Amino acid sequence: MTTTGNPYIPHLATVEETWYETGGERCIKTFKVVFDEEKVREAWSHRPGQCAMIGVLGEGESMISISCSPTEGKFLRFSVMRMGKVTQALHQLEAGDKMMVRGPYGNSFPIEDWQGKQILTIGGGIGQAPLRPIVEFVKANRDKYAGLTMIYGARTSGDLCFKGEFEEMSKSDDLSCHLTIDVEEEEWEHNVGFVPQMLLDLNPSPENTIAITCGPPIMIRFVLENLKKLGFEDEQIYTTLENRMKCGIGKCGRCNAGNMYVCKDGPVFCYAVLKDIPEAFA
Amino acid sequence: MSAMLLNKEKWPEFIGKLAGKNLWAPQAEGDAMHFAQVKEGETPGLDFGNTRVPPKKFIFPQTETMYRFQLGGTNIEEPVIDDEVVVLGIRPCDARANKIIEKLFKWDVDDPYFLARQEKVTLIGLTCTEPGLNCFCPSVGGGPASTDGLDILITDLGENYYLEALTNKGEKLLGEAGDLMVEDKGDGAKAKEKLVAAAEKKINRTVDTKGIPEGLPGLWEDPLWKRVSASCLGCGTCTYLCPTCHCFDIQDEIEGFDARRCRMWDSCMFEEYTLHTSGHNPRPTRRERTRNRINHKYNYYVDKFDVIACVGCGRCINLCPVNIDIVEILRQVKEAL
Ligand SMILES: Cc1cc2nc3c(=O)[nH]c(=O)nc-3n(C[C@H](O)[C@H](O)[C@H](O)COP(=O)(O)OP(=O)(O)OC[C@H]3O[C@@H](n4cnc5c(N)ncnc54)[C@H](O)[C@@H]3O)c2cc1C
Ligand code: SF4
Ligand code: SF4
Ligand code: FES
């Protein structure tokens, strides 16, 4: 979406609220932002799975998943891990500060096609960011989906994002939420162990189910293996790729995995397609 | 479209007509030819081998300002690209390359900078009568007198230059110098044809590309990639100097409070190109990066845009410091098929 005709020009947005999801060196901060211009606000529409280039003038831009569902309202949410130059600069922003946003970019989860099915999300760490819009979308359209099961893990309880929301969810009957951390901690009431193992232990039926997994490459690899063990067909499995990006619109060439530009043809891929793309799991 | 003959004695006058424009032509600089702006009174000749750096900068500059802003401010100022440019002496392969990368810059979303520059540039090409040692344009769909992407083609017939207008832009420009030339009655065309046939015969390097685009995916794990990349230094010369390489990086540049966001040529032969911030790298060694370079040109681009993204200019062969040779790589690919 552009209003000037130049797809590289970002739109001015204001940070309305921020909070930390996690602590430590690579802490994750969430930003709720709203476009300044009414015209931009009205023209903007995104779908679960899409991303945006967000940044600070003079510091650069980074591709970040839009971590809210359009069903939540006319704002955007980004959860950003502090990694390097740009994300460091983003972390300086507080409520009232300005952020530059362009997008939305990439394809999206074919969430309408999944109506009537069981949705199973399997996330690790910051990988829950692109999954959260699915969870919110299904929650908002609960009657259209057979059910929602969520598996989410991180290294420690302090590394889990959106914790409050999930604890809320675990109380509900037809949305089931399963949290796990890598090693034992005092006062931790949920599972201990790696995400792929927890998936096996839960043993979800592949029948009428779509499984979506996002997280570190190594976790994705084992999750895919285990989904196959559980009898999931390639067509029932979705994931996202996160190659390095600069333009977001299929020009800079940087994000290719085989003949796919992840910024255009992805980031969402069905495993049936992805398994034939060389480099996808390199 | 008209075809004219220009007696070489009138060449300085012809240049004089163009000199009022923003004219660029190959000029010697050290041991190489480079495109430089023609200053008043200068009369560039056309007797030269191809330039070391391809003239892609006229549509895709090495560094392009995307927009300007003040540090701490939020106001964005887009540059205006309205400089007319006339490029004299561009080789047919380099002009063809522009058309090839145009497909990407027009794909799905228009790239405003590229398209604005493309519109403002007039390309006057020069038939290659003495192809270089490593030219292989006919193998990849071009030729020493290919007209794709050109507005005018000039052929050196000895006593005369033979000028063909190929587009309306070219026709208009020729018209402005019409009084210096005479219309060709067919002799020029014939003479050109002969020269081109002779030039084609002088091209020694060839590769039969049939089957390569379809065959490359099956060679993904072939040992050839390790072999052909073993001596690569990762310097990026092959890609910087390639007229069809179009990948770029985006960076902010700051001088005091004046700042600009710009894009600049980048190279897939660099390790940082694909390096994730987490440290993970999907193309960790030169083997994967070389494999990507060849696949991008001879497989992915063909898949998406139906054309090989290599025009056979030979620069990557001439200038690789360790003599890695794309024709030889392609020969090995054919052998492995
Ligand atoms: C589809 C997709 C979705 C993503 N979603 C999320 C998400 O939801 N949350 C999240 O946290 N991450 C996400 N990421 C990852 C995120 O994009 C990267 O972590 C982020 O871009 C890192 O940027 P950085 O500047 O902090 O890192 P850096 O490693 O510092 O560098 C990134 C870029 O900044 C520039 N740069 C860095 N240092 C310098 C320097 N010294 N001088 C000049 N330039 C410099 C370079 O151009 C470099 O390319 C996603 C990535 C993709 C592709
Ligand atoms: S020019 Fe030669 S050494 Fe340099 S990156 Fe290219 S292939 Fe490698
Ligand atoms: S790959 Fe080499 S021969 Fe082909 S266009 Fe690029 S520089 Fe020229
Ligand atoms: S990010 Fe530039 S091509 Fe995908």
XYZ file of C-alpha atoms and ligand atoms in Angstrom:
692
model
C 0.000 0.000 0.000
C 1.407 3.392 -0.915
C -0.061 6.829 -1.083
C 2.802 8.494 -2.939
C 3.239 5.836 -5.589
C 6.741 5.146 -4.336
C 6.674 1.798 -2.527
C 9.904 2.541 -0.637
C 8.506 5.574 1.187
C 7.425 4.662 4.715
C 4.426 6.106 6.536
C 4.639 7.998 9.746
C 3.088 6.237 12.718
C 2.877 6.981 16.408
C 3.734 4.517 19.127
C 0.742 4.370 21.451
C 1.912 1.840 23.958
C 4.947 -0.325 24.597
C 5.792 -3.076 27.020
C 8.464 -5.691 27.469
C 7.534 -9.288 26.774
C 10.860 -10.682 27.958
C 14.038 -9.463 29.612
C 17.759 -9.999 29.174
C 20.218 -9.051 26.469
C 17.929 -10.088 23.631
C 14.786 -8.748 25.228
C 11.555 -8.501 23.273
C 9.536 -5.302 23.340
C 6.037 -4.964 21.928
C 4.862 -1.780 20.204
C 1.291 -0.836 19.527
C 1.316 1.751 16.738
C -1.204 3.804 14.789
C -0.632 5.591 11.480
C -0.686 9.375 11.739
C -2.545 9.989 8.507
C -6.202 9.044 8.309
C -5.800 8.235 4.606
C -3.107 5.676 5.403
C -5.073 4.208 8.307
C -8.093 3.699 6.077
C -6.192 2.255 3.128
C -4.200 -0.186 5.253
C -5.318 -3.761 5.494
C -3.261 -6.768 6.471
C -3.790 -10.476 6.900
C -2.401 -12.922 9.448
C 1.135 -13.892 8.443
C 2.070 -10.604 6.766
C 4.969 -8.388 7.822
C 5.979 -4.758 7.653
C 9.232 -2.866 7.302
C 9.520 -0.775 10.411
C 12.276 1.582 11.332
C 13.672 4.844 12.489
C 14.993 7.427 10.014
C 18.764 7.509 10.234
C 18.975 4.019 11.729
C 17.429 1.805 9.060
C 14.511 -0.575 8.753
C 13.821 -4.198 9.685
C 11.236 -6.683 8.512
C 8.965 -7.543 11.441
C 5.870 -9.746 11.611
C 2.615 -7.969 12.263
C 1.712 -9.704 15.492
C -1.925 -8.670 15.714
C -4.964 -9.808 13.790
C -6.971 -7.242 11.805
C -9.915 -8.346 13.975
C -8.327 -6.591 16.961
C -8.742 -3.042 15.663
C -7.202 -0.260 13.569
C -3.726 -0.477 15.013
C -0.612 -2.557 14.452
C 1.435 -4.544 16.889
C 5.057 -5.527 16.528
C 7.114 -7.586 18.935
C 10.757 -6.894 18.347
C 13.757 -8.750 19.705
C 16.754 -6.528 20.362
C 19.422 -7.904 18.045
C 21.475 -5.207 16.349
C 21.482 -1.695 14.986
C 17.881 -1.209 13.883
C 16.149 -3.241 16.573
C 18.268 -1.448 19.184
C 17.019 1.886 17.832
C 13.428 0.623 17.821
C 13.762 -0.387 21.446
C 14.500 3.257 22.339
C 10.969 4.207 21.252
C 8.366 4.876 23.917
C 4.694 5.885 23.820
C 4.335 9.121 21.852
C 7.430 8.541 19.710
C 7.314 8.222 15.934
C 8.004 5.067 13.953
C 8.267 4.603 10.186
C 6.218 1.765 8.712
C 5.756 0.442 5.180
C 3.918 -2.632 4.031
C 2.118 -4.920 4.488
C 4.422 -7.393 2.804
C 4.382 -11.026 1.854
C 1.630 -13.548 1.375
C -0.420 -14.681 4.336
C -1.860 -17.751 5.971
C -4.807 -19.022 3.869
C -6.899 -18.805 6.992
C -10.284 -18.702 5.218
C -9.496 -22.012 3.534
C -9.052 -23.525 6.974
C -12.609 -22.874 8.101
C -14.206 -25.887 9.723
C -10.836 -27.324 10.702
C -8.861 -27.838 13.864
C -6.011 -25.320 14.049
C -2.779 -26.388 15.718
C -0.071 -23.749 16.194
C 3.403 -24.773 17.308
C 5.671 -21.888 18.224
C 9.078 -21.287 19.742
C 10.426 -18.036 21.195
C 9.848 -14.960 19.022
C 8.339 -17.355 16.458
C 5.058 -16.940 18.265
C 4.796 -13.403 16.800
C 3.531 -14.507 13.358
C 1.327 -17.162 14.994
C -0.416 -14.802 17.363
C -2.595 -13.267 14.606
C -3.879 -16.752 13.763
C -4.777 -17.373 17.384
C -6.531 -14.005 17.609
C -8.301 -14.478 14.310
C -9.638 -17.883 15.309
C -10.678 -16.526 18.699
C -12.620 -13.755 16.953
C -14.254 -16.202 14.536
C -14.582 -19.057 16.963
C -17.772 -20.496 15.409
C -16.026 -20.957 12.058
C -13.253 -23.229 13.305
C -13.486 -26.685 14.848
C -10.977 -25.825 17.536
C -7.621 -24.326 18.399
C -4.666 -25.979 20.062
C -1.576 -24.001 20.802
C 1.844 -25.313 21.742
C 4.330 -22.671 22.706
C 7.765 -22.985 24.206
C 10.840 -20.985 25.063
C 14.136 -21.502 26.850
C 12.911 -20.196 30.202
C 9.608 -18.835 31.469
C 11.120 -15.369 31.179
C 11.549 -15.910 27.429
C 7.874 -16.572 26.691
C 6.020 -13.786 24.871
C 2.371 -12.866 25.384
C 2.335 -14.903 28.601
C -0.605 -13.152 30.213
C -2.812 -13.754 27.193
C -2.009 -17.437 27.116
C -2.623 -18.020 30.774
C -6.020 -16.499 30.144
C -6.523 -18.863 27.229
C -5.593 -22.022 29.114
C -8.645 -21.390 31.303
C -11.001 -21.545 28.326
C -12.524 -24.881 27.375
C -12.354 -25.097 23.626
C -9.063 -23.294 23.085
C -6.287 -25.335 24.528
C -2.952 -23.808 25.292
C 0.158 -25.786 26.180
C 3.241 -23.975 27.396
C 6.663 -25.503 27.826
C 10.155 -24.402 28.843
C 13.460 -26.141 28.235
C 14.574 -26.656 31.845
C 12.872 -27.038 35.226
C 12.088 -23.827 37.132
C 10.604 -23.212 40.558
C 6.900 -22.320 40.521
C 6.488 -23.332 36.859
C 3.162 -25.137 36.566
C 3.323 -26.069 32.908
C 5.343 -28.541 30.869
C 9.134 -28.868 30.903
C 10.832 -30.074 27.716
C 11.422 -29.127 24.099
C 8.579 -28.134 21.789
C 8.962 -31.039 19.303
C 8.794 -33.563 22.169
C 5.762 -31.883 23.663
C 4.070 -32.200 20.291
C 4.694 -35.961 20.303
C 3.481 -36.277 23.899
C 0.244 -34.440 23.116
C -0.249 -36.717 20.139
C -2.801 -34.555 18.267
C -4.825 -36.299 15.593
C -4.066 -35.153 12.041
C -7.702 -35.614 11.126
C -9.235 -32.401 9.760
C -6.294 -30.451 11.228
C -3.928 -27.774 9.947
C -0.593 -27.433 11.747
C 1.402 -24.185 11.590
C 4.864 -23.915 13.052
C 7.216 -20.943 13.490
C 10.396 -20.672 15.481
C 14.133 -21.199 15.259
C 15.194 -23.269 12.195
C 16.315 -26.194 14.339
C 12.979 -26.393 16.164
C 11.066 -26.204 12.888
C 13.090 -29.079 11.498
C 12.227 -31.395 14.414
C 8.612 -30.257 14.548
C 8.213 -31.111 10.867
C 9.734 -34.524 11.473
C 7.390 -35.188 14.363
C 4.308 -33.959 12.509
C 5.122 -36.509 9.840
C 5.469 -39.180 12.534
C 2.009 -38.240 13.785
C 0.627 -38.831 10.304
C 0.212 -35.260 9.061
C 0.265 -34.900 5.267
C 2.554 -32.250 3.704
C -0.534 -30.295 2.628
C -1.644 -29.971 6.265
C 1.564 -28.308 7.412
C 2.502 -24.609 7.143
C 5.533 -22.656 8.261
C 7.272 -19.331 7.630
C 10.783 -18.512 6.423
C 12.763 -15.540 7.656
C 15.470 -14.702 5.183
C 17.330 -11.458 5.392
C 15.398 -8.684 3.648
C 16.009 -5.143 2.484
C 13.282 -4.048 0.076
C 10.339 -6.288 0.931
C 8.957 -6.004 -2.599
C 10.948 -8.461 -4.697
C 13.620 -6.090 -6.000
C 16.759 -6.196 -3.863
C 17.231 -9.898 -4.489
C 18.424 -10.674 -0.999
C 15.750 -12.933 0.366
C 15.688 -15.693 -2.235
C 15.421 -19.345 -1.307
C 15.819 -21.129 -4.611
C 13.571 -19.432 -7.141
C 11.277 -17.993 -4.471
C 11.531 -14.471 -3.108
C 10.547 -14.981 0.505
C 9.276 -11.385 0.724
C 6.784 -11.978 -2.111
C 6.195 -15.707 -2.465
C 6.477 -16.130 1.322
C 7.007 -15.799 4.201
C 4.205 -18.366 4.547
C 4.815 -21.686 2.827
C 2.905 -24.900 2.778
C 5.279 -27.762 3.475
C 4.131 -29.463 0.268
C 5.770 -26.578 -1.650
C 8.588 -25.824 0.745
C 10.057 -29.289 0.828
C 11.066 -28.944 -2.830
C 12.725 -25.547 -2.460
C 16.447 -26.027 -2.195
C 18.042 -23.940 0.581
C 14.773 -23.558 2.473
C 16.097 -25.505 5.430
C 19.775 -24.780 4.900
C 12.704 4.221 -38.877
C 15.539 5.854 -40.700
C 18.987 4.518 -41.543
C 21.633 7.120 -42.305
C 25.243 7.410 -43.337
C 27.526 9.857 -41.594
C 30.893 10.589 -43.117
C 33.528 10.365 -40.396
C 34.760 13.849 -41.262
C 31.456 15.095 -39.888
C 31.872 13.192 -36.600
C 33.058 16.216 -34.566
C 30.072 18.165 -35.817
C 27.753 15.294 -34.925
C 29.188 15.250 -31.412
C 28.767 19.002 -31.332
C 25.034 18.535 -31.880
C 24.863 16.097 -28.983
C 27.165 18.068 -26.736
C 24.395 20.401 -25.665
C 22.839 17.391 -23.998
C 24.116 15.524 -20.995
C 26.355 13.296 -23.108
C 28.384 10.360 -21.804
C 30.847 8.276 -23.761
C 33.677 5.822 -23.111
C 36.975 7.508 -22.360
C 40.348 6.114 -21.381
C 41.190 6.262 -17.709
C 44.386 4.502 -16.731
C 44.451 1.141 -18.455
C 40.690 0.868 -18.883
C 37.781 2.530 -20.603
C 35.107 4.208 -18.500
C 31.931 6.100 -19.304
C 32.564 9.759 -18.574
C 30.670 12.945 -19.278
C 31.745 14.579 -22.535
C 32.932 18.129 -21.903
C 32.609 20.983 -24.327
C 35.031 20.731 -27.221
C 35.810 17.059 -26.614
C 35.283 14.563 -29.409
C 35.165 11.002 -28.106
C 36.033 8.314 -30.639
C 34.365 4.959 -30.970
C 37.491 2.902 -31.400
C 37.652 1.023 -28.118
C 36.967 -2.296 -26.448
C 34.148 -2.438 -23.939
C 34.306 -0.461 -20.699
C 35.441 -2.181 -17.523
C 32.398 -1.099 -15.512
C 29.110 -1.735 -17.308
C 27.022 1.377 -17.996
C 24.182 0.186 -15.791
C 24.734 3.234 -13.597
C 22.574 5.336 -15.936
C 19.496 3.431 -14.877
C 20.746 1.789 -11.706
C 23.434 3.946 -10.095
C 25.964 2.376 -7.775
C 24.470 4.537 -5.033
C 20.980 5.969 -5.447
C 19.356 8.427 -3.061
C 15.921 7.036 -2.244
C 14.902 9.989 -0.104
C 16.323 12.678 2.143
C 15.408 13.704 5.663
C 16.735 15.655 8.602
C 18.088 13.673 11.488
C 15.480 13.709 14.218
C 12.799 14.884 11.751
C 9.987 12.966 10.109
C 9.694 14.823 6.822
C 10.673 12.782 3.773
C 11.860 14.396 0.572
C 11.846 12.328 -2.597
C 14.463 13.120 -5.230
C 13.364 14.354 -8.624
C 14.882 12.338 -11.451
C 14.552 14.507 -14.535
C 18.033 14.722 -16.040
C 18.036 13.685 -19.686
C 21.090 11.549 -20.426
C 22.486 10.498 -23.782
C 24.854 7.544 -23.665
C 27.049 7.117 -26.704
C 28.880 3.915 -27.491
C 27.076 1.443 -25.272
C 27.615 -2.148 -26.429
C 24.652 -4.261 -27.521
C 25.127 -6.714 -24.618
C 24.989 -3.928 -22.043
C 21.870 -2.427 -23.587
C 20.235 -5.841 -23.627
C 21.095 -6.238 -19.948
C 19.046 -3.131 -19.142
C 15.991 -4.686 -20.756
C 16.561 -7.925 -18.882
C 16.704 -6.310 -15.452
C 13.816 -4.028 -16.365
C 11.607 -7.109 -16.135
C 12.386 -7.398 -12.448
C 12.074 -3.681 -11.744
C 8.631 -3.723 -13.371
C 7.522 -7.013 -11.853
C 4.523 -6.795 -9.520
C 5.434 -3.382 -8.127
C 7.108 -0.677 -10.251
C 10.474 0.536 -9.050
C 10.129 4.308 -9.393
C 13.844 5.155 -9.533
C 14.726 2.625 -12.192
C 11.774 3.471 -14.395
C 12.306 7.214 -14.136
C 15.933 6.864 -15.188
C 15.055 4.441 -17.948
C 12.703 7.028 -19.394
C 15.276 9.790 -19.310
C 18.104 7.947 -20.997
C 18.778 7.629 -24.724
C 21.127 4.815 -25.650
C 23.268 5.050 -28.757
C 24.827 1.656 -29.274
C 27.879 0.553 -31.163
C 28.103 -2.638 -33.197
C 31.002 -4.798 -32.046
C 33.204 -5.459 -35.039
C 36.070 -6.676 -32.866
C 34.507 -8.798 -30.093
C 36.534 -9.305 -26.933
C 38.387 -12.462 -26.009
C 35.700 -13.690 -23.628
C 32.561 -12.427 -25.323
C 29.882 -15.084 -25.766
C 26.733 -13.026 -26.412
C 25.351 -15.249 -29.227
C 25.196 -18.190 -26.797
C 22.753 -16.343 -24.567
C 20.415 -14.763 -27.092
C 22.371 -11.658 -28.046
C 24.852 -10.790 -30.745
C 27.423 -8.178 -31.773
C 24.705 -6.049 -33.385
C 21.752 -6.874 -31.137
C 19.391 -3.900 -30.938
C 17.386 -4.829 -27.854
C 17.264 -1.866 -25.486
C 18.930 0.573 -27.888
C 17.539 3.768 -29.386
C 20.162 4.055 -32.106
C 22.764 1.613 -33.373
C 25.971 2.881 -34.947
C 28.146 0.637 -37.097
C 31.630 1.658 -38.134
C 31.837 1.050 -41.888
C 35.326 2.493 -42.291
C 34.814 5.745 -44.174
C 31.279 6.201 -42.845
C 29.275 5.500 -39.788
C 25.979 3.747 -40.404
C 23.280 4.948 -38.010
C 19.955 3.209 -37.496
C 17.153 4.724 -35.474
C 15.390 2.019 -33.489
C 12.888 3.909 -31.354
C 11.061 7.217 -31.505
C 13.614 8.634 -29.093
C 16.342 7.574 -31.487
C 14.506 8.888 -34.534
C 14.113 12.281 -32.903
C 17.770 12.489 -31.998
C 18.911 11.505 -35.485
C 16.549 14.068 -36.925
C 18.328 16.796 -34.984
C 21.554 15.972 -36.795
C 19.850 15.137 -40.070
C 21.654 17.772 -42.114
C 25.003 16.087 -41.420
C 23.947 12.743 -42.828
C 22.631 11.181 -45.978
C 19.991 8.534 -46.146
C 21.292 5.023 -46.731
C 20.168 3.521 -50.016
C 21.004 -0.018 -48.955
C 24.768 -0.108 -49.334
C 25.252 0.736 -45.689
C 22.915 -2.020 -44.596
C 24.730 -4.523 -46.777
C 28.151 -3.468 -45.544
C 26.938 -3.749 -41.979
C 25.579 -7.215 -42.543
C 28.959 -8.380 -43.808
C 30.795 -6.875 -40.851
C 28.402 -8.444 -38.374
C 28.753 -11.874 -39.950
C 32.520 -11.510 -39.735
C 32.275 -10.356 -36.119
C 30.157 -13.343 -35.185
C 32.839 -15.609 -36.617
C 35.445 -13.946 -34.411
C 33.596 -14.993 -31.261
C 35.507 -17.967 -29.964
C 33.721 -18.727 -26.761
C 30.432 -20.542 -26.871
C 28.206 -22.550 -24.639
C 25.156 -24.475 -25.687
C 22.662 -23.324 -23.063
C 19.968 -25.762 -24.129
C 18.838 -27.821 -21.156
C 20.784 -25.781 -18.579
C 17.831 -23.940 -16.940
C 15.797 -27.144 -16.661
C 18.822 -29.204 -15.649
C 20.263 -27.034 -12.885
C 17.827 -28.059 -10.133
C 18.891 -31.676 -10.531
C 22.534 -30.703 -10.019
C 21.916 -29.059 -6.646
C 24.137 -31.465 -4.717
C 26.571 -32.163 -7.552
C 30.277 -32.077 -6.613
C 30.862 -29.588 -9.421
C 29.890 -26.628 -7.209
C 32.700 -27.336 -4.800
C 35.130 -27.737 -7.666
C 34.243 -24.539 -9.520
C 34.187 -22.369 -6.405
C 37.319 -23.761 -4.765
C 39.528 -20.786 -5.622
C 36.876 -18.059 -5.196
C 38.022 -15.224 -2.935
C 34.538 -13.863 -2.333
C 35.605 -10.444 -3.606
C 32.352 -9.774 -5.470
C 34.057 -8.440 -8.625
C 32.045 -10.810 -10.827
C 28.759 -9.388 -9.604
C 29.677 -5.690 -9.259
C 30.852 -5.639 -12.841
C 28.002 -7.686 -14.229
C 25.519 -5.649 -16.283
C 22.615 -7.902 -15.257
C 23.381 -8.073 -11.536
C 20.775 -5.909 -9.865
C 20.791 -6.790 -6.168
C 21.085 -3.936 -3.728
C 21.512 -3.040 -0.105
C 19.731 -0.171 1.662
C 21.628 2.048 4.115
C 21.216 5.395 5.846
C 23.941 7.970 5.306
C 24.298 10.867 7.686
C 26.270 14.112 7.398
C 25.600 16.403 10.288
C 21.813 16.679 10.318
C 21.428 16.011 6.612
C 20.605 12.404 6.029
C 19.544 10.223 3.172
C 18.398 6.678 2.765
C 20.085 5.173 -0.245
C 20.460 1.925 -2.019
C 23.711 0.604 -3.395
C 24.922 -2.316 -5.462
C 25.402 -5.403 -3.373
C 26.775 -8.848 -4.120
C 25.444 -12.297 -3.365
C 29.074 -13.425 -3.273
C 29.515 -11.725 0.118
C 28.987 -13.705 3.286
C 27.015 -10.880 4.942
C 24.509 -10.846 2.119
C 22.385 -13.639 3.566
C 23.695 -13.707 7.123
C 20.818 -13.599 9.613
C 21.299 -11.436 12.674
C 21.077 -14.616 14.722
C 24.306 -15.842 13.111
C 22.544 -18.434 10.988
C 23.532 -18.285 7.319
C 21.517 -20.136 4.679
C 24.440 -19.819 2.221
C 27.390 -20.360 4.526
C 30.255 -20.964 2.076
C 31.425 -19.897 -1.382
C 30.154 -23.171 -2.764
C 26.548 -22.206 -1.971
C 27.094 -18.628 -3.078
C 28.601 -19.603 -6.437
C 25.805 -22.109 -6.921
C 23.304 -19.349 -6.234
C 24.978 -16.945 -8.680
C 24.778 -19.442 -11.525
C 21.300 -20.648 -10.575
C 19.984 -17.119 -10.294
C 21.161 -16.234 -13.787
C 20.509 -19.495 -15.558
C 17.569 -20.984 -13.680
C 15.573 -18.749 -11.302
C 15.490 -15.756 -13.635
C 14.464 -17.950 -16.549
C 11.688 -19.393 -14.379
C 10.327 -15.990 -13.420
C 11.038 -13.866 -16.486
C 11.691 -16.263 -19.317
C 15.156 -14.974 -20.103
C 18.695 -15.884 -19.023
C 20.088 -13.126 -16.799
C 23.502 -13.158 -18.448
C 24.325 -11.353 -21.678
C 27.702 -12.952 -22.253
C 29.758 -9.769 -21.902
C 32.634 -11.724 -20.394
C 33.463 -9.177 -17.688
C 33.202 -11.682 -14.863
C 35.730 -13.836 -16.723
C 38.103 -11.023 -17.646
C 38.241 -9.528 -14.204
C 37.976 -12.369 -11.698
C 41.304 -12.270 -9.869
C 41.484 -16.070 -9.729
C 40.247 -16.770 -13.258
C 36.902 -18.293 -12.427
C 35.194 -18.599 -15.773
C 31.422 -18.739 -16.167
C 31.662 -20.386 -19.597
C 33.775 -23.139 -18.087
C 31.304 -23.518 -15.201
C 28.478 -23.839 -17.715
C 30.477 -26.395 -19.678
C 30.846 -28.447 -16.509
C 27.137 -28.053 -15.829
C 26.376 -29.410 -19.308
C 28.729 -32.285 -18.733
C 27.055 -33.193 -15.458
C 23.527 -33.109 -16.900
C 9.646 -12.206 7.414
C 10.394 -11.801 8.674
C 9.687 -11.620 9.851
C 10.369 -11.251 11.012
N 9.652 -11.047 12.153
C 10.278 -10.634 13.265
C 9.540 -10.328 14.463
O 8.319 -10.409 14.496
N 10.218 -9.935 15.536
C 11.619 -9.818 15.521
O 12.173 -9.444 16.551
N 12.329 -10.106 14.431
C 11.710 -10.501 13.294
N 12.457 -10.745 12.165
C 13.927 -10.622 12.220
C 14.383 -9.177 12.120
O 14.097 -8.678 10.842
C 15.891 -9.034 12.374
O 16.188 -9.542 13.634
C 16.309 -7.593 12.335
O 16.245 -7.099 11.023
C 17.683 -7.377 12.839
O 18.023 -6.040 12.586
P 19.133 -5.277 13.369
O 19.407 -4.020 12.689
O 18.798 -5.168 14.785
O 20.343 -6.267 13.177
P 21.743 -6.001 12.538
O 22.430 -7.285 12.562
O 22.416 -4.916 13.286
O 21.592 -5.538 11.036
C 20.490 -5.480 10.222
C 20.745 -4.436 9.151
O 21.093 -3.200 9.721
C 22.159 -2.615 9.065
N 23.290 -2.419 9.978
C 23.564 -3.088 11.087
N 24.650 -2.618 11.693
C 25.093 -1.609 10.951
C 26.183 -0.702 11.061
N 27.054 -0.735 12.066
N 26.330 0.235 10.107
C 25.480 0.308 9.077
N 24.436 -0.518 8.925
C 24.228 -1.471 9.847
C 22.545 -3.493 7.967
O 22.050 -2.951 6.773
C 21.890 -4.781 8.259
O 21.438 -5.378 7.099
C 11.789 -11.099 10.994
C 12.482 -11.287 9.814
C 11.801 -11.619 8.655
C 12.580 -11.785 7.389
S 35.322 -12.341 -9.077
Fe 36.096 -14.422 -8.887
S 37.039 -14.501 -6.812
Fe 35.741 -12.681 -6.874
S 33.774 -13.396 -6.023
Fe 33.625 -13.573 -8.285
S 34.224 -15.679 -8.708
Fe 34.915 -15.235 -6.598
S 27.490 -13.235 -15.737
Fe 29.472 -12.545 -16.548
S 29.303 -12.797 -18.761
Fe 27.215 -12.903 -17.935
S 26.464 -10.789 -18.105
Fe 27.329 -11.019 -16.042
S 29.476 -10.324 -16.203
Fe 28.703 -10.667 -18.324
S 13.541 -8.407 0.463
Fe 14.215 -7.537 -1.427
S 13.739 -9.144 -2.813
Fe 12.886 -9.877 -0.972
